[in-house]
Structures are given as structure tokens and as C-alpha cells.
Short mmCIF file of C-alpha atoms in Angstrom, two decimals:
data_model
loop_
_atom_site.label_atom_id
_atom_site.label_comp_id
_atom_site.label_asym_id
_atom_site.label_seq_id
_atom_site.Cartn_x
_atom_site.Cartn_y
_atom_site.Cartn_z
CA MET A 1 -10.35 -5.84 -8.78
CA LEU A 2 -10.21 -2.29 -7.96
CA GLU A 3 -11.02 0.63 -9.95
CA ALA A 4 -11.79 4.70 -10.01
CA ARG A 5 -13.52 6.69 -12.30
CA ASP A 6 -13.80 10.41 -12.15
CA LEU A 7 -12.38 10.43 -8.67
CA TYR A 8 -12.08 13.65 -6.92
CA SER A 9 -10.99 13.57 -3.43
CA PHE A 10 -11.18 16.49 -0.84
CA TYR A 11 -9.60 17.56 2.16
CA GLY A 12 -12.14 20.51 3.84
CA LYS A 13 -13.56 21.67 0.40
CA SER A 14 -10.44 21.92 -1.59
CA PRO A 15 -10.02 18.97 -3.70
CA VAL A 16 -6.50 17.57 -4.17
CA LEU A 17 -7.23 14.41 -6.42
CA GLN A 18 -9.13 15.65 -9.87
CA GLY A 19 -10.85 13.52 -12.00
CA VAL A 20 -8.37 10.43 -11.22
CA ASN A 21 -9.19 7.10 -13.54
CA PHE A 22 -7.57 3.81 -13.25
CA LYS A 23 -8.02 -0.03 -13.36
CA ALA A 24 -5.99 -2.41 -11.13
CA GLY A 25 -6.49 -6.19 -12.27
CA LYS A 26 -6.45 -9.06 -10.21
CA GLY A 27 -3.37 -9.99 -9.04
CA GLU A 28 -1.40 -7.07 -10.70
CA LEU A 29 1.13 -5.12 -9.32
CA PHE A 30 -0.21 -1.34 -9.98
CA SER A 31 2.41 1.34 -8.98
CA ILE A 32 1.20 5.08 -8.58
CA LEU A 33 4.22 7.46 -9.31
CA GLY A 34 4.78 11.18 -9.37
CA ARG A 35 6.72 13.94 -7.46
CA ASN A 36 6.11 14.79 -3.81
CA GLY A 37 2.74 16.63 -3.22
CA VAL A 38 0.76 15.38 -6.13
CA GLY A 39 -1.74 13.10 -4.55
CA LYS A 40 -0.32 9.58 -4.42
CA THR A 41 -0.72 9.44 -0.61
CA THR A 42 -4.20 11.00 -0.85
CA LEU A 43 -5.16 8.38 -3.48
CA LEU A 44 -4.17 5.32 -1.30
CA LYS A 45 -6.07 7.47 1.98
CA SER A 46 -9.24 7.82 -0.69
CA ILE A 47 -9.17 4.25 -1.41
CA MET A 48 -9.43 3.58 2.44
CA GLY A 49 -11.78 6.33 3.36
CA LEU A 50 -9.20 8.39 5.22
CA THR A 51 -10.02 11.75 3.36
CA ASP A 52 -12.95 14.30 3.98
CA GLY A 53 -14.67 13.01 0.97
CA ILE A 54 -14.69 11.83 -2.46
CA LYS A 55 -16.72 12.21 -5.84
CA GLY A 56 -16.81 9.87 -8.55
CA THR A 57 -16.70 6.16 -8.54
CA LEU A 58 -14.67 3.90 -6.72
CA ARG A 59 -15.45 0.17 -6.99
CA LEU A 60 -13.93 -3.21 -5.69
CA LYS A 61 -14.78 -6.17 -7.15
CA GLU A 62 -17.68 -4.79 -8.64
CA GLU A 63 -18.94 -3.20 -5.54
CA SER A 64 -19.02 0.35 -5.03
CA ILE A 65 -17.17 1.33 -1.97
CA GLY A 66 -17.04 4.88 -1.79
CA ASP A 67 -19.68 5.37 0.59
CA LEU A 68 -18.48 2.60 2.84
CA PRO A 69 -16.52 3.61 6.25
CA THR A 70 -13.01 2.77 6.86
CA PRO A 71 -13.71 -0.64 8.62
CA GLU A 72 -16.16 -1.92 6.49
CA ARG A 73 -13.38 -1.44 3.95
CA ALA A 74 -10.86 -3.37 5.57
CA ARG A 75 -13.49 -6.32 6.09
CA ARG A 76 -13.39 -6.60 2.38
CA ARG A 77 -10.00 -7.56 2.48
CA ILE A 78 -7.94 -4.18 1.82
CA GLY A 79 -4.85 -3.82 3.68
CA TYR A 80 -3.13 -0.55 4.25
CA ILE A 81 0.54 0.31 5.23
CA PRO A 82 0.93 3.92 5.47
CA GLN A 83 3.76 6.09 5.00
CA GLY A 84 5.60 6.23 8.19
CA ARG A 85 4.32 2.84 9.25
CA ALA A 86 2.31 3.78 12.11
CA ILE A 87 3.55 1.19 14.57
CA ILE A 88 1.87 1.01 18.10
CA PRO A 89 5.33 1.60 19.80
CA ARG A 90 4.30 0.35 23.23
CA PHE A 91 2.51 -2.73 21.75
CA THR A 92 4.92 -5.70 21.48
CA VAL A 93 5.71 -7.15 17.84
CA LYS A 94 3.42 -9.69 18.50
CA GLU A 95 0.17 -7.53 19.76
CA ASN A 96 1.27 -5.34 16.77
CA ILE A 97 0.53 -8.14 14.24
CA LEU A 98 -2.52 -9.48 15.53
CA MET A 99 -4.06 -5.81 15.56
CA GLY A 100 -4.29 -6.29 11.70
CA ALA A 101 -6.55 -9.30 12.71
CA PHE A 102 -9.43 -7.02 14.16
CA GLY A 103 -10.15 -6.02 10.43
CA ARG A 104 -11.33 -9.68 9.37
CA GLU A 105 -14.61 -10.41 8.64
CA ASP A 106 -14.24 -14.04 9.69
CA GLY A 107 -13.03 -13.47 13.30
CA ARG A 108 -9.70 -15.02 13.32
CA ARG A 109 -7.21 -13.30 15.41
CA GLU A 110 -3.85 -15.30 14.59
CA MET A 111 -0.43 -15.03 13.44
CA PRO A 112 -0.82 -14.51 9.27
CA GLU A 113 0.62 -17.95 7.84
CA GLY A 114 4.36 -17.71 6.61
CA VAL A 115 4.81 -14.32 7.78
CA LEU A 116 7.73 -15.25 10.29
CA GLU A 117 9.44 -16.89 7.19
CA LEU A 118 9.27 -13.84 5.70
CA PHE A 119 10.56 -11.93 8.26
CA PRO A 120 12.46 -13.89 10.52
CA ILE A 121 13.72 -10.82 12.58
CA LEU A 122 10.40 -10.69 13.83
CA LYS A 123 10.13 -14.23 15.60
CA GLU A 124 13.11 -13.52 17.20
CA PHE A 125 11.79 -9.92 18.52
CA MET A 126 8.23 -11.08 18.96
CA ASN A 127 7.88 -10.09 22.57
CA ARG A 128 9.98 -6.76 22.04
CA ARG A 129 8.14 -3.32 21.71
CA GLY A 130 7.53 -2.12 18.43
CA GLY A 131 8.99 1.26 19.23
CA ASP A 132 12.26 -0.39 20.03
CA LEU A 133 12.56 -1.73 16.58
CA SER A 134 14.74 0.16 13.54
CA GLY A 135 12.90 1.63 10.84
CA GLY A 136 13.59 -1.31 8.51
CA GLN A 137 12.13 -3.84 11.18
CA GLN A 138 8.99 -1.61 11.52
CA GLN A 139 8.39 -1.59 8.27
CA GLN A 140 8.92 -5.24 8.28
CA LEU A 141 6.33 -5.32 11.09
CA ALA A 142 3.80 -3.12 9.36
CA ILE A 143 3.82 -5.29 6.20
CA ALA A 144 3.36 -8.46 8.88
CA ARG A 145 0.35 -6.42 10.60
CA ALA A 146 -1.34 -5.79 7.14
CA LEU A 147 -0.72 -9.37 6.07
CA ALA A 148 -2.94 -10.30 9.34
CA LEU A 149 -5.87 -8.99 7.62
CA GLY A 150 -5.78 -11.72 5.00
CA PRO A 151 -5.91 -9.12 2.40
CA GLU A 152 -6.66 -9.33 -1.40
CA VAL A 153 -5.62 -6.08 -2.20
CA LEU A 154 -2.30 -4.38 -0.07
CA LEU A 155 -1.74 -0.81 -0.53
CA LEU A 156 1.76 0.26 0.25
CA ASP A 157 2.56 3.81 0.75
CA GLU A 158 6.67 4.35 -0.26
CA PRO A 159 7.71 0.97 1.69
CA THR A 160 11.40 1.47 1.29
CA GLU A 161 11.54 5.21 2.26
CA GLY A 162 14.20 6.03 5.21
CA ILE A 163 15.12 2.40 5.17
CA GLN A 164 18.54 1.23 5.39
CA PRO A 165 20.10 -0.06 2.20
CA ASN A 166 20.43 -3.78 3.41
CA ILE A 167 16.71 -3.87 4.12
CA VAL A 168 15.56 -2.34 1.07
CA GLN A 169 16.28 -5.34 -1.13
CA GLN A 170 14.63 -7.68 1.09
CA ILE A 171 11.25 -5.62 1.36
CA GLU A 172 11.28 -5.13 -2.41
CA GLU A 173 12.14 -9.21 -2.72
CA VAL A 174 8.81 -9.71 -0.05
CA ILE A 175 6.32 -7.13 -1.98
CA VAL A 176 7.26 -9.31 -5.19
CA HIS A 177 6.38 -12.44 -3.45
CA LEU A 178 3.11 -11.33 -2.11
CA ASN A 179 2.29 -10.02 -5.48
CA LYS A 180 3.80 -13.03 -7.86
CA LYS A 181 3.47 -15.82 -5.64
CA MET A 182 0.66 -15.10 -3.06
CA GLY A 183 -1.58 -13.17 -5.98
CA ILE A 184 -2.48 -10.39 -3.84
CA THR A 185 -3.22 -7.13 -5.99
CA ILE A 186 -0.77 -4.56 -4.94
CA LEU A 187 -1.25 -0.78 -5.17
CA LEU A 188 2.59 0.53 -4.66
CA VAL A 189 3.51 4.02 -4.35
CA GLU A 190 7.04 4.32 -4.83
CA GLN A 191 9.90 6.70 -5.91
CA ASN A 192 12.54 3.92 -6.77
CA ILE A 193 11.95 4.39 -10.81
CA PRO A 194 14.10 0.90 -11.55
CA PHE A 195 12.01 -0.98 -9.06
CA ALA A 196 8.53 -0.12 -10.17
CA ARG A 197 10.07 -0.76 -13.83
CA ARG A 198 10.83 -4.52 -12.88
CA VAL A 199 7.96 -5.17 -10.99
CA SER A 200 4.74 -3.50 -12.13
CA ASP A 201 2.21 -4.76 -14.40
CA LYS A 202 0.58 -1.18 -14.95
CA PHE A 203 1.18 2.57 -13.61
CA ILE A 204 -0.08 6.01 -13.75
CA VAL A 205 2.07 9.09 -12.90
CA LEU A 206 -0.04 11.89 -10.83
CA ASP A 207 0.74 15.63 -11.52
CA LYS A 208 -1.30 18.09 -9.69
CA GLY A 209 -3.85 15.66 -8.71
CA ARG A 210 -4.55 14.59 -12.02
CA VAL A 211 -3.07 11.21 -14.18
CA ALA A 212 -0.59 12.71 -16.38
CA VAL A 213 0.56 9.44 -17.69
CA ALA A 214 -0.72 5.73 -17.51
CA GLY A 215 0.44 2.44 -19.01
CA SER A 216 2.23 -0.60 -18.64
CA ALA A 217 5.90 -1.10 -17.45
CA GLU A 218 7.48 -0.71 -20.94
CA ASP A 219 5.80 2.77 -21.01
CA LEU A 220 7.87 4.02 -18.19
CA THR A 221 10.22 5.45 -20.47
CA ASP A 222 13.28 7.75 -19.31
CA ASP A 223 11.33 10.33 -21.09
CA VAL A 224 8.62 9.95 -18.73
CA ALA A 225 10.86 9.72 -15.40
CA HIS A 226 12.66 12.80 -16.54
CA GLU A 227 9.66 14.99 -17.43
CA PHE A 228 7.36 13.88 -14.56
CA LEU A 229 9.36 11.96 -11.63
CA ALA A 230 13.01 13.80 -11.80
CA PHE A 231 13.64 16.11 -8.61
#
């Protein structure tokens, strides 16, 4: 579904990612792990075309997308939920969700099917401004907005960071539902190692912009966590 080969990504002339390789198959949940500042967010931004440039190969369903502008990548049904959520505070919940639909290639501008069943609180707050929601509610809104695109691939950057504990479990359950029930390929940046072990099909650990470890969930051992993920 999504593959990088010898990927370098730059801010200015400085490479943040250096020779990254990975392959996320259709319908897989692929976790991207590592300490702060090792390039996890940069990898997601590189997939969306939000860094200053890349070298190497980036392919979606066998199509090279490395030279495509960000809107064209969205039209190929890559949804992105950035760290910090990027909710438009003056827009209502409904307006924020429908913003996600503007990336659709088919032109449909409508509420994504089933999203209000996933997040009932959003139905209650449909006409409330996004900036008036709690952090956990904004994260639910950000996921709903991404689903309005009708994504085949969904990039999530630390979706449970700074979220109240009673919402964290709900968001984790939604991520599993989107992947296992709806078949969306998910690339997940996450610090919660037990959660990553439970739900991942594959993972990579980044260290200083390079892939330090790669494997399936059973390879995410305590030794790996201690060496590359402990703070």
C-alpha cells in the first residue's frame, strides 16, 4: 500500500530522515516509534509532502507520489491527523468535519458514514465551535474530519498525547475499529508501547533519523523498548 525506499527528508538543506525504508501493506496497522526528536513526525509530514523536500522513493499502491503536491496526495485518499490536531477554532464541529471532505476526488461534501456512531459527543456538539471543545473532544473531531476524506491510508501523530484518560481508551478502540473493521491502513506514531504491541502488525523504531529496529509486534521486546524508547 505505502512504501519508502532510501528516503531522505529535508528542512532547508539539513536531512532529518536518512535512508529510511519501510513497507506498510494494505489493511495493516504500522507503528512508528522512537524517542522525541528522532524524526517520527517528519516521516508523516514527508508522506504528506509537508517538508522542504525529499530524496529517494515514496510509493502509494505502486504509484510514485514523492513529487506530488500535498492536495494531490490527499486526493489519493491519504488522511492526516497531525500532532496538536489543527482544529479550526472558529469553525463549528460540523464545519470542521466537512473541511476534510474538500480533499475528496469525487467531490462529495458530506458527513462521513458512521462517524457520529463512533463519536456520539460530536453529534451533541455539532453546532459548537471547535475551539470550545476539550482536548479529547478535539482529537475525536480531528479523526472525524480525516474520515470525511474517505481515506484508504490514515496517518495519526500521537493521537492520545495530552488526552484525559477516560478518552484515551475510546480513541484507542476507534483506531482498532478503523483498522480491523473498516480495513483502513494506519500509520501510527505512538509513545504507548503496550498499545503498539497489542494492535500493530509491523513497526519501525527511528533513532537519529534512521531505522534502528523493524519487525512485527512480537519483535517489539522489552529490550528494544529499553534501548530505544525509554526516557
